[in-house]
PDB file of C-alpha atoms in Angstrom:
ATOM      1  CA  MET A   5     -36.243   7.005  24.108  1.00  0.00           C
ATOM      2  CA  LYS A   6     -37.106   5.479  27.497  1.00  0.00           C
ATOM      3  CA  PRO A   7     -39.485   7.396  29.833  1.00  0.00           C
ATOM      4  CA  TYR A   8     -36.767   8.330  32.318  1.00  0.00           C
ATOM      5  CA  GLN A   9     -34.705   9.958  29.600  1.00  0.00           C
ATOM      6  CA  ARG A  10     -37.297  12.728  29.300  1.00  0.00           C
ATOM      7  CA  MET A  11     -36.248  14.005  32.721  1.00  0.00           C
ATOM      8  CA  THR A  12     -34.544  17.382  32.856  1.00  0.00           C
ATOM      9  CA  ILE A  13     -30.842  17.420  33.661  1.00  0.00           C
ATOM     10  CA  ILE A  14     -29.421  20.366  35.552  1.00  0.00           C
ATOM     11  CA  GLU A  15     -25.768  19.426  35.810  1.00  0.00           C
ATOM     12  CA  CYS A  16     -24.309  20.370  39.244  1.00  0.00           C
ATOM     13  CA  GLY A  17     -20.666  19.960  38.218  1.00  0.00           C
ATOM     14  CA  GLU A  18     -19.781  17.605  41.048  1.00  0.00           C
ATOM     15  CA  PRO A  19     -16.576  15.716  40.427  1.00  0.00           C
ATOM     16  CA  LEU A  20     -16.025  11.978  39.946  1.00  0.00           C
ATOM     17  CA  VAL A  21     -14.057  10.620  42.882  1.00  0.00           C
ATOM     18  CA  PRO A  22     -12.333   7.203  43.351  1.00  0.00           C
ATOM     19  CA  ILE A  23     -14.205   4.561  45.351  1.00  0.00           C
ATOM     20  CA  PRO A  24     -12.008   3.586  48.349  1.00  0.00           C
ATOM     21  CA  LEU A  25     -11.565  -0.038  47.374  1.00  0.00           C
ATOM     22  CA  GLU A  26     -10.350  -0.946  50.856  1.00  0.00           C
ATOM     23  CA  GLN A  27     -13.854  -0.213  52.110  1.00  0.00           C
ATOM     24  CA  PHE A  28     -15.830  -2.253  49.547  1.00  0.00           C
ATOM     25  CA  ALA A  29     -15.466  -5.614  47.885  1.00  0.00           C
ATOM     26  CA  ILE A  30     -14.905  -5.626  44.124  1.00  0.00           C
ATOM     27  CA  GLU A  31     -14.429  -8.129  41.338  1.00  0.00           C
ATOM     28  CA  SER A  32     -10.886  -8.314  40.044  1.00  0.00           C
ATOM     29  CA  PRO A  33     -10.208  -8.123  37.192  1.00  0.00           C
ATOM     30  CA  HIS A  34     -13.161  -5.920  36.422  1.00  0.00           C
ATOM     31  CA  PRO A  35     -15.801  -8.016  34.548  1.00  0.00           C
ATOM     32  CA  TYR A  36     -15.865  -5.813  31.469  1.00  0.00           C
ATOM     33  CA  ALA A  37     -12.156  -4.964  31.354  1.00  0.00           C
ATOM     34  CA  LYS A  38     -11.351  -8.700  31.074  1.00  0.00           C
ATOM     35  CA  LEU A  39     -13.610  -8.880  28.057  1.00  0.00           C
ATOM     36  CA  GLY A  40     -11.490  -6.196  26.431  1.00  0.00           C
ATOM     37  CA  ALA A  41     -13.670  -3.129  27.090  1.00  0.00           C
ATOM     38  CA  PRO A  42     -11.722   0.042  26.233  1.00  0.00           C
ATOM     39  CA  TYR A  43     -11.222   1.739  29.531  1.00  0.00           C
ATOM     40  CA  GLY A  44      -7.704   2.927  28.706  1.00  0.00           C
ATOM     41  CA  ASN A  45      -6.432   4.789  31.746  1.00  0.00           C
ATOM     42  CA  ILE A  46      -9.904   5.347  33.203  1.00  0.00           C
ATOM     43  CA  SER A  47     -11.021   3.327  36.254  1.00  0.00           C
ATOM     44  CA  PRO A  48     -14.581   1.985  36.448  1.00  0.00           C
ATOM     45  CA  TYR A  49     -14.373   2.396  40.246  1.00  0.00           C
ATOM     46  CA  TYR A  50     -15.409   6.074  40.324  1.00  0.00           C
ATOM     47  CA  LEU A  51     -18.639   7.760  41.374  1.00  0.00           C
ATOM     48  CA  ARG A  52     -19.840  11.309  41.872  1.00  0.00           C
ATOM     49  CA  GLN A  53     -18.767  12.643  45.212  1.00  0.00           C
ATOM     50  CA  SER A  54     -22.225  12.692  46.831  1.00  0.00           C
ATOM     51  CA  VAL A  55     -23.131   9.289  45.350  1.00  0.00           C
ATOM     52  CA  LEU A  56     -20.071   7.775  46.926  1.00  0.00           C
ATOM     53  CA  ALA A  57     -20.903   9.359  50.261  1.00  0.00           C
ATOM     54  CA  ALA A  58     -24.379   7.829  50.084  1.00  0.00           C
ATOM     55  CA  LEU A  59     -22.898   4.406  49.144  1.00  0.00           C
ATOM     56  CA  GLU A  60     -20.684   4.545  52.198  1.00  0.00           C
ATOM     57  CA  ILE A  61     -23.807   5.222  54.384  1.00  0.00           C
ATOM     58  CA  ALA A  62     -25.551   2.293  52.771  1.00  0.00           C
ATOM     59  CA  GLN A  63     -22.735  -0.031  53.665  1.00  0.00           C
ATOM     60  CA  GLU A  64     -22.809   1.274  57.218  1.00  0.00           C
ATOM     61  CA  GLN A  65     -26.503   0.422  57.351  1.00  0.00           C
ATOM     62  CA  LEU A  66     -25.902  -3.099  56.008  1.00  0.00           C
ATOM     63  CA  GLN A  67     -23.295  -3.735  58.700  1.00  0.00           C
ATOM     64  CA  GLN A  68     -25.719  -2.543  61.384  1.00  0.00           C
ATOM     65  CA  TRP A  69     -28.208  -5.097  60.200  1.00  0.00           C
ATOM     66  CA  HIS A  70     -25.715  -7.816  59.328  1.00  0.00           C
ATOM     67  CA  PRO A  71     -22.296  -7.332  61.030  1.00  0.00           C
ATOM     68  CA  GLY A  72     -19.450  -8.335  58.772  1.00  0.00           C
ATOM     69  CA  TRP A  73     -21.458  -8.181  55.557  1.00  0.00           C
ATOM     70  CA  ARG A  74     -20.232  -5.872  52.720  1.00  0.00           C
ATOM     71  CA  LEU A  75     -21.287  -4.448  49.459  1.00  0.00           C
ATOM     72  CA  GLN A  76     -19.561  -5.883  46.413  1.00  0.00           C
ATOM     73  CA  ILE A  77     -19.309  -3.376  43.579  1.00  0.00           C
ATOM     74  CA  PHE A  78     -19.587  -4.971  40.086  1.00  0.00           C
ATOM     75  CA  ASP A  79     -19.587  -1.746  38.116  1.00  0.00           C
ATOM     76  CA  ALA A  80     -19.832   2.030  38.577  1.00  0.00           C
ATOM     77  CA  TYR A  81     -18.659   4.741  36.186  1.00  0.00           C
ATOM     78  CA  ARG A  82     -18.843   3.541  32.560  1.00  0.00           C
ATOM     79  CA  PRO A  83     -17.357   5.635  29.733  1.00  0.00           C
ATOM     80  CA  LEU A  84     -19.484   5.807  26.573  1.00  0.00           C
ATOM     81  CA  ALA A  85     -16.860   3.813  24.683  1.00  0.00           C
ATOM     82  CA  VAL A  86     -17.294   0.977  27.203  1.00  0.00           C
ATOM     83  CA  GLN A  87     -21.122   1.194  26.967  1.00  0.00           C
ATOM     84  CA  GLN A  88     -20.783   0.837  23.206  1.00  0.00           C
ATOM     85  CA  PHE A  89     -18.425  -2.089  23.550  1.00  0.00           C
ATOM     86  CA  MET A  90     -20.638  -3.988  26.008  1.00  0.00           C
ATOM     87  CA  VAL A  91     -23.818  -3.382  23.933  1.00  0.00           C
ATOM     88  CA  GLN A  92     -22.142  -4.788  20.885  1.00  0.00           C
ATOM     89  CA  HIS A  93     -20.610  -7.689  22.878  1.00  0.00           C
ATOM     90  CA  THR A  94     -24.020  -8.593  24.303  1.00  0.00           C
ATOM     91  CA  PHE A  95     -25.614  -8.424  20.817  1.00  0.00           C
ATOM     92  CA  ILE A  96     -23.059 -10.969  19.534  1.00  0.00           C
ATOM     93  CA  GLU A  97     -23.454 -13.185  22.584  1.00  0.00           C
ATOM     94  CA  VAL A  98     -27.217 -13.238  22.239  1.00  0.00           C
ATOM     95  CA  ALA A  99     -26.875 -14.174  18.486  1.00  0.00           C
ATOM     96  CA  ARG A 100     -24.506 -17.018  19.366  1.00  0.00           C
ATOM     97  CA  THR A 101     -26.695 -18.287  22.108  1.00  0.00           C
ATOM     98  CA  GLU A 102     -29.514 -18.559  19.573  1.00  0.00           C
ATOM     99  CA  GLN A 103     -27.071 -20.245  17.134  1.00  0.00           C
ATOM    100  CA  ILE A 104     -27.380 -17.377  14.664  1.00  0.00           C
ATOM    101  CA  ASN A 105     -24.375 -15.908  12.748  1.00  0.00           C
ATOM    102  CA  PRO A 106     -24.172 -12.347  14.068  1.00  0.00           C
ATOM    103  CA  THR A 107     -22.616 -11.185  10.799  1.00  0.00           C
ATOM    104  CA  ASN A 108     -25.503 -12.509   8.623  1.00  0.00           C
ATOM    105  CA  LEU A 109     -28.776 -11.480  10.149  1.00  0.00           C
ATOM    106  CA  SER A 110     -32.065 -10.439   8.653  1.00  0.00           C
ATOM    107  CA  GLN A 111     -33.571  -7.166   9.717  1.00  0.00           C
ATOM    108  CA  GLU A 112     -36.088  -9.044  11.745  1.00  0.00           C
ATOM    109  CA  GLN A 113     -33.413 -11.030  13.538  1.00  0.00           C
ATOM    110  CA  GLN A 114     -31.469  -7.914  14.321  1.00  0.00           C
ATOM    111  CA  GLN A 115     -34.526  -6.204  15.741  1.00  0.00           C
ATOM    112  CA  ALA A 116     -35.338  -9.210  17.861  1.00  0.00           C
ATOM    113  CA  ILE A 117     -31.845  -9.378  19.285  1.00  0.00           C
ATOM    114  CA  TRP A 118     -31.632  -5.608  19.898  1.00  0.00           C
ATOM    115  CA  GLN A 119     -34.903  -5.838  21.809  1.00  0.00           C
ATOM    116  CA  GLN A 120     -33.285  -8.363  24.170  1.00  0.00           C
ATOM    117  CA  VAL A 121     -30.073  -6.384  24.480  1.00  0.00           C
ATOM    118  CA  TYR A 122     -31.894  -3.136  25.433  1.00  0.00           C
ATOM    119  CA  GLN A 123     -33.856  -4.850  28.148  1.00  0.00           C
ATOM    120  CA  ILE A 124     -30.690  -4.511  30.227  1.00  0.00           C
ATOM    121  CA  TRP A 125     -28.366  -2.150  28.400  1.00  0.00           C
ATOM    122  CA  SER A 126     -28.946   1.550  27.692  1.00  0.00           C
ATOM    123  CA  ILE A 127     -28.273   2.891  24.224  1.00  0.00           C
ATOM    124  CA  PRO A 128     -24.712   4.372  24.231  1.00  0.00           C
ATOM    125  CA  SER A 129     -25.989   7.753  23.278  1.00  0.00           C
ATOM    126  CA  SER A 130     -23.814  10.885  23.078  1.00  0.00           C
ATOM    127  CA  ASN A 131     -26.922  13.045  23.366  1.00  0.00           C
ATOM    128  CA  PRO A 132     -26.276  15.104  26.480  1.00  0.00           C
ATOM    129  CA  MET A 133     -30.036  15.053  27.293  1.00  0.00           C
ATOM    130  CA  ALA A 134     -30.158  11.217  27.273  1.00  0.00           C
ATOM    131  CA  PRO A 135     -26.935   9.735  28.703  1.00  0.00           C
ATOM    132  CA  PRO A 136     -26.639   6.165  29.733  1.00  0.00           C
ATOM    133  CA  PRO A 137     -26.981   6.011  33.561  1.00  0.00           C
ATOM    134  CA  HIS A 138     -23.523   4.592  34.309  1.00  0.00           C
ATOM    135  CA  SER A 139     -21.879   7.273  32.173  1.00  0.00           C
ATOM    136  CA  THR A 140     -23.066   9.962  34.579  1.00  0.00           C
ATOM    137  CA  GLY A 141     -21.109   8.531  37.500  1.00  0.00           C
ATOM    138  CA  ALA A 142     -24.376   8.284  39.450  1.00  0.00           C
ATOM    139  CA  ALA A 143     -25.230   4.543  38.969  1.00  0.00           C
ATOM    140  CA  VAL A 144     -23.722   1.463  40.507  1.00  0.00           C
ATOM    141  CA  ASP A 145     -24.234  -2.246  40.037  1.00  0.00           C
ATOM    142  CA  LEU A 146     -23.613  -4.272  43.139  1.00  0.00           C
ATOM    143  CA  THR A 147     -24.462  -7.262  45.274  1.00  0.00           C
ATOM    144  CA  LEU A 148     -23.877  -8.646  48.753  1.00  0.00           C
ATOM    145  CA  LEU A 149     -21.073 -10.472  50.502  1.00  0.00           C
ATOM    146  CA  ASP A 150     -21.800 -12.323  53.817  1.00  0.00           C
ATOM    147  CA  ALA A 151     -19.596 -12.259  56.893  1.00  0.00           C
ATOM    148  CA  THR A 152     -17.448 -15.136  55.520  1.00  0.00           C
ATOM    149  CA  GLY A 153     -16.691 -13.205  52.360  1.00  0.00           C
ATOM    150  CA  GLN A 154     -18.916 -15.336  50.205  1.00  0.00           C
ATOM    151  CA  LYS A 155     -21.133 -13.759  47.519  1.00  0.00           C
ATOM    152  CA  VAL A 156     -24.744 -14.094  48.516  1.00  0.00           C
ATOM    153  CA  ASP A 157     -26.862 -16.010  45.973  1.00  0.00           C
ATOM    154  CA  MET A 158     -29.360 -13.546  44.555  1.00  0.00           C
ATOM    155  CA  GLY A 159     -31.035 -15.946  42.196  1.00  0.00           C
ATOM    156  CA  SER A 160     -29.466 -14.688  38.932  1.00  0.00           C
ATOM    157  CA  ALA A 161     -26.185 -13.244  37.728  1.00  0.00           C
ATOM    158  CA  ILE A 162     -25.705  -9.489  37.297  1.00  0.00           C
ATOM    159  CA  ASP A 163     -26.431  -8.531  33.592  1.00  0.00           C
ATOM    160  CA  GLU A 164     -28.355 -11.801  32.997  1.00  0.00           C
ATOM    161  CA  LEU A 165     -30.843 -11.344  30.089  1.00  0.00           C
ATOM    162  CA  SER A 166     -33.758 -13.243  31.583  1.00  0.00           C
ATOM    163  CA  PRO A 167     -36.929 -12.672  33.617  1.00  0.00           C
ATOM    164  CA  ARG A 168     -34.990 -13.728  36.706  1.00  0.00           C
ATOM    165  CA  SER A 169     -33.262 -10.347  36.687  1.00  0.00           C
ATOM    166  CA  HIS A 170     -36.553  -8.597  37.607  1.00  0.00           C
ATOM    167  CA  PRO A 171     -36.318  -7.569  41.285  1.00  0.00           C
ATOM    168  CA  ASP A 172     -39.569  -9.332  42.247  1.00  0.00           C
ATOM    169  CA  TYR A 173     -39.172 -12.442  40.134  1.00  0.00           C
ATOM    170  CA  TYR A 174     -38.871 -14.652  43.241  1.00  0.00           C
ATOM    171  CA  ALA A 175     -41.424 -12.745  45.394  1.00  0.00           C
ATOM    172  CA  SER A 176     -44.019 -15.509  45.144  1.00  0.00           C
ATOM    173  CA  GLN A 177     -41.524 -18.301  45.840  1.00  0.00           C
ATOM    174  CA  PRO A 178     -40.771 -18.243  49.529  1.00  0.00           C
ATOM    175  CA  GLU A 179     -38.960 -21.549  49.343  1.00  0.00           C
ATOM    176  CA  PHE A 180     -35.981 -19.570  48.069  1.00  0.00           C
ATOM    177  CA  SER A 181     -34.017 -16.839  49.924  1.00  0.00           C
ATOM    178  CA  TYR A 182     -33.370 -14.867  46.824  1.00  0.00           C
ATOM    179  CA  HIS A 183     -36.226 -12.364  47.294  1.00  0.00           C
ATOM    180  CA  LYS A 184     -35.268 -11.791  50.905  1.00  0.00           C
ATOM    181  CA  TYR A 185     -31.742 -10.852  49.904  1.00  0.00           C
ATOM    182  CA  ARG A 186     -32.848  -8.703  47.007  1.00  0.00           C
ATOM    183  CA  LYS A 187     -35.133  -6.886  49.406  1.00  0.00           C
ATOM    184  CA  LEU A 188     -32.251  -6.470  51.838  1.00  0.00           C
ATOM    185  CA  LEU A 189     -30.072  -4.888  49.164  1.00  0.00           C
ATOM    186  CA  ARG A 190     -32.881  -2.620  48.155  1.00  0.00           C
ATOM    187  CA  ASP A 191     -33.606  -1.525  51.721  1.00  0.00           C
ATOM    188  CA  VAL A 192     -29.943  -0.859  52.361  1.00  0.00           C
ATOM    189  CA  MET A 193     -29.581   1.279  49.279  1.00  0.00           C
ATOM    190  CA  HIS A 194     -32.943   3.050  49.765  1.00  0.00           C
ATOM    191  CA  SER A 195     -31.806   3.969  53.291  1.00  0.00           C
ATOM    192  CA  SER A 196     -29.236   6.412  51.862  1.00  0.00           C
ATOM    193  CA  GLY A 197     -31.344   7.803  49.030  1.00  0.00           C
ATOM    194  CA  PHE A 198     -30.717   5.420  46.048  1.00  0.00           C
ATOM    195  CA  GLN A 199     -33.470   4.201  43.820  1.00  0.00           C
ATOM    196  CA  ARG A 200     -33.462   0.732  42.172  1.00  0.00           C
ATOM    197  CA  HIS A 201     -33.814   0.073  38.503  1.00  0.00           C
ATOM    198  CA  PRO A 202     -37.390  -1.389  37.977  1.00  0.00           C
ATOM    199  CA  GLY A 203     -36.042  -4.302  35.911  1.00  0.00           C
ATOM    200  CA  GLU A 204     -32.622  -5.049  37.512  1.00  0.00           C
ATOM    201  CA  TRP A 205     -32.151  -6.162  41.134  1.00  0.00           C
ATOM    202  CA  TRP A 206     -28.514  -5.044  41.102  1.00  0.00           C
ATOM    203  CA  HIS A 207     -28.753  -1.501  39.570  1.00  0.00           C
ATOM    204  CA  PHE A 208     -29.071   1.516  41.793  1.00  0.00           C
ATOM    205  CA  SER A 209     -28.704   5.227  41.115  1.00  0.00           C
ATOM    206  CA  LEU A 210     -28.851   8.588  42.920  1.00  0.00           C
ATOM    207  CA  GLY A 211     -29.194  11.911  41.089  1.00  0.00           C
ATOM    208  CA  ASP A 212     -29.417  10.741  37.480  1.00  0.00           C
ATOM    209  CA  GLN A 213     -32.431  10.784  35.193  1.00  0.00           C
ATOM    210  CA  MET A 214     -33.630   7.375  36.294  1.00  0.00           C
ATOM    211  CA  TRP A 215     -33.428   8.331  39.915  1.00  0.00           C
ATOM    212  CA  ALA A 216     -35.441  11.509  39.267  1.00  0.00           C
ATOM    213  CA  TRP A 217     -38.027   9.689  37.248  1.00  0.00           C
ATOM    214  CA  LEU A 218     -38.484   6.993  39.935  1.00  0.00           C
ATOM    215  CA  CYS A 219     -38.677   9.643  42.707  1.00  0.00           C
ATOM    216  CA  ASN A 220     -41.465  11.325  40.769  1.00  0.00           C
ATOM    217  CA  GLN A 221     -43.362   8.103  40.584  1.00  0.00           C
ATOM    218  CA  ILE A 222     -43.180   7.753  44.325  1.00  0.00           C
ATOM    219  CA  ASN A 223     -43.766  11.411  45.210  1.00  0.00           C
ATOM    220  CA  ASN A 224     -45.553  13.276  42.495  1.00  0.00           C
ATOM    221  CA  SER A 225     -46.082  16.331  44.716  1.00  0.00           C
ATOM    222  CA  HIS A 226     -42.410  17.286  44.170  1.00  0.00           C
ATOM    223  CA  ASN A 227     -40.848  17.818  40.740  1.00  0.00           C
ATOM    224  CA  PHE A 228     -37.429  16.041  40.893  1.00  0.00           C
ATOM    225  CA  THR A 229     -34.793  16.788  38.296  1.00  0.00           C
ATOM    226  CA  ALA A 230     -31.560  15.005  37.539  1.00  0.00           C
ATOM    227  CA  ARG A 231     -28.357  16.681  38.698  1.00  0.00           C
ATOM    228  CA  TYR A 232     -25.824  14.553  36.917  1.00  0.00           C
ATOM    229  CA  GLY A 233     -25.332  14.323  33.147  1.00  0.00           C
ATOM    230  CA  CYS A 234     -22.749  12.430  31.176  1.00  0.00           C
ATOM    231  CA  VAL A 235     -19.119  12.742  32.378  1.00  0.00           C
ATOM    232  CA  ASP A 236     -16.520  13.275  29.626  1.00  0.00           C
ATOM    233  CA  ASP A 237     -14.587  10.046  28.952  1.00  0.00           C
ATOM    234  CA  SER A 238     -11.300  11.883  29.448  1.00  0.00           C
ATOM    235  CA  VAL A 239     -11.597  12.362  33.201  1.00  0.00           C
TER     236      VAL A 239
END
């Protein structure tokens, strides 16, 4: 169990609501859907109501600082079945990258690969006290588009399993603009209450266990709790 999963969840019952796709940029088709992830009739472009409201405020802040720029949403709500699919897909891809047969692995090889996979991916747990962040409807993966509609180069791809995914990887390399843009994305999202995943420049949440844990690291005089637990896959 990761440290943030020890945070108390007091579910507020707030509904998932559709993200107004005319306001934000998205990838189409959805990156996981085109891999065959089992969404069924469920859209990934949903968030809890207050989380969506905060995301809209974040985009307004971005456009005040950089007119014409937009947030591009990579992923938002993720059913547990999709989490399971993507974890298994990533496991197979890591094995293939290392030229190992994913169906014929030693225990040591499996453990080494799982360690890599879980650097980025949360365990697809059905434990109501330890849900994957995206399965709560309170987490979003996103990046920036400039005024010409071009994706801003952030120095690594979303979901990349490498040290480059760490938010501060380029902090000591001023010859690149990557850190400046990662900081811009962070500042925009922080302006409306989101917290950034410590190991992923693209992942932000508001109201889930990770958010509460990060808020407590920043302000230990207040005891933050999570207000969003796992949303049933049938919504």
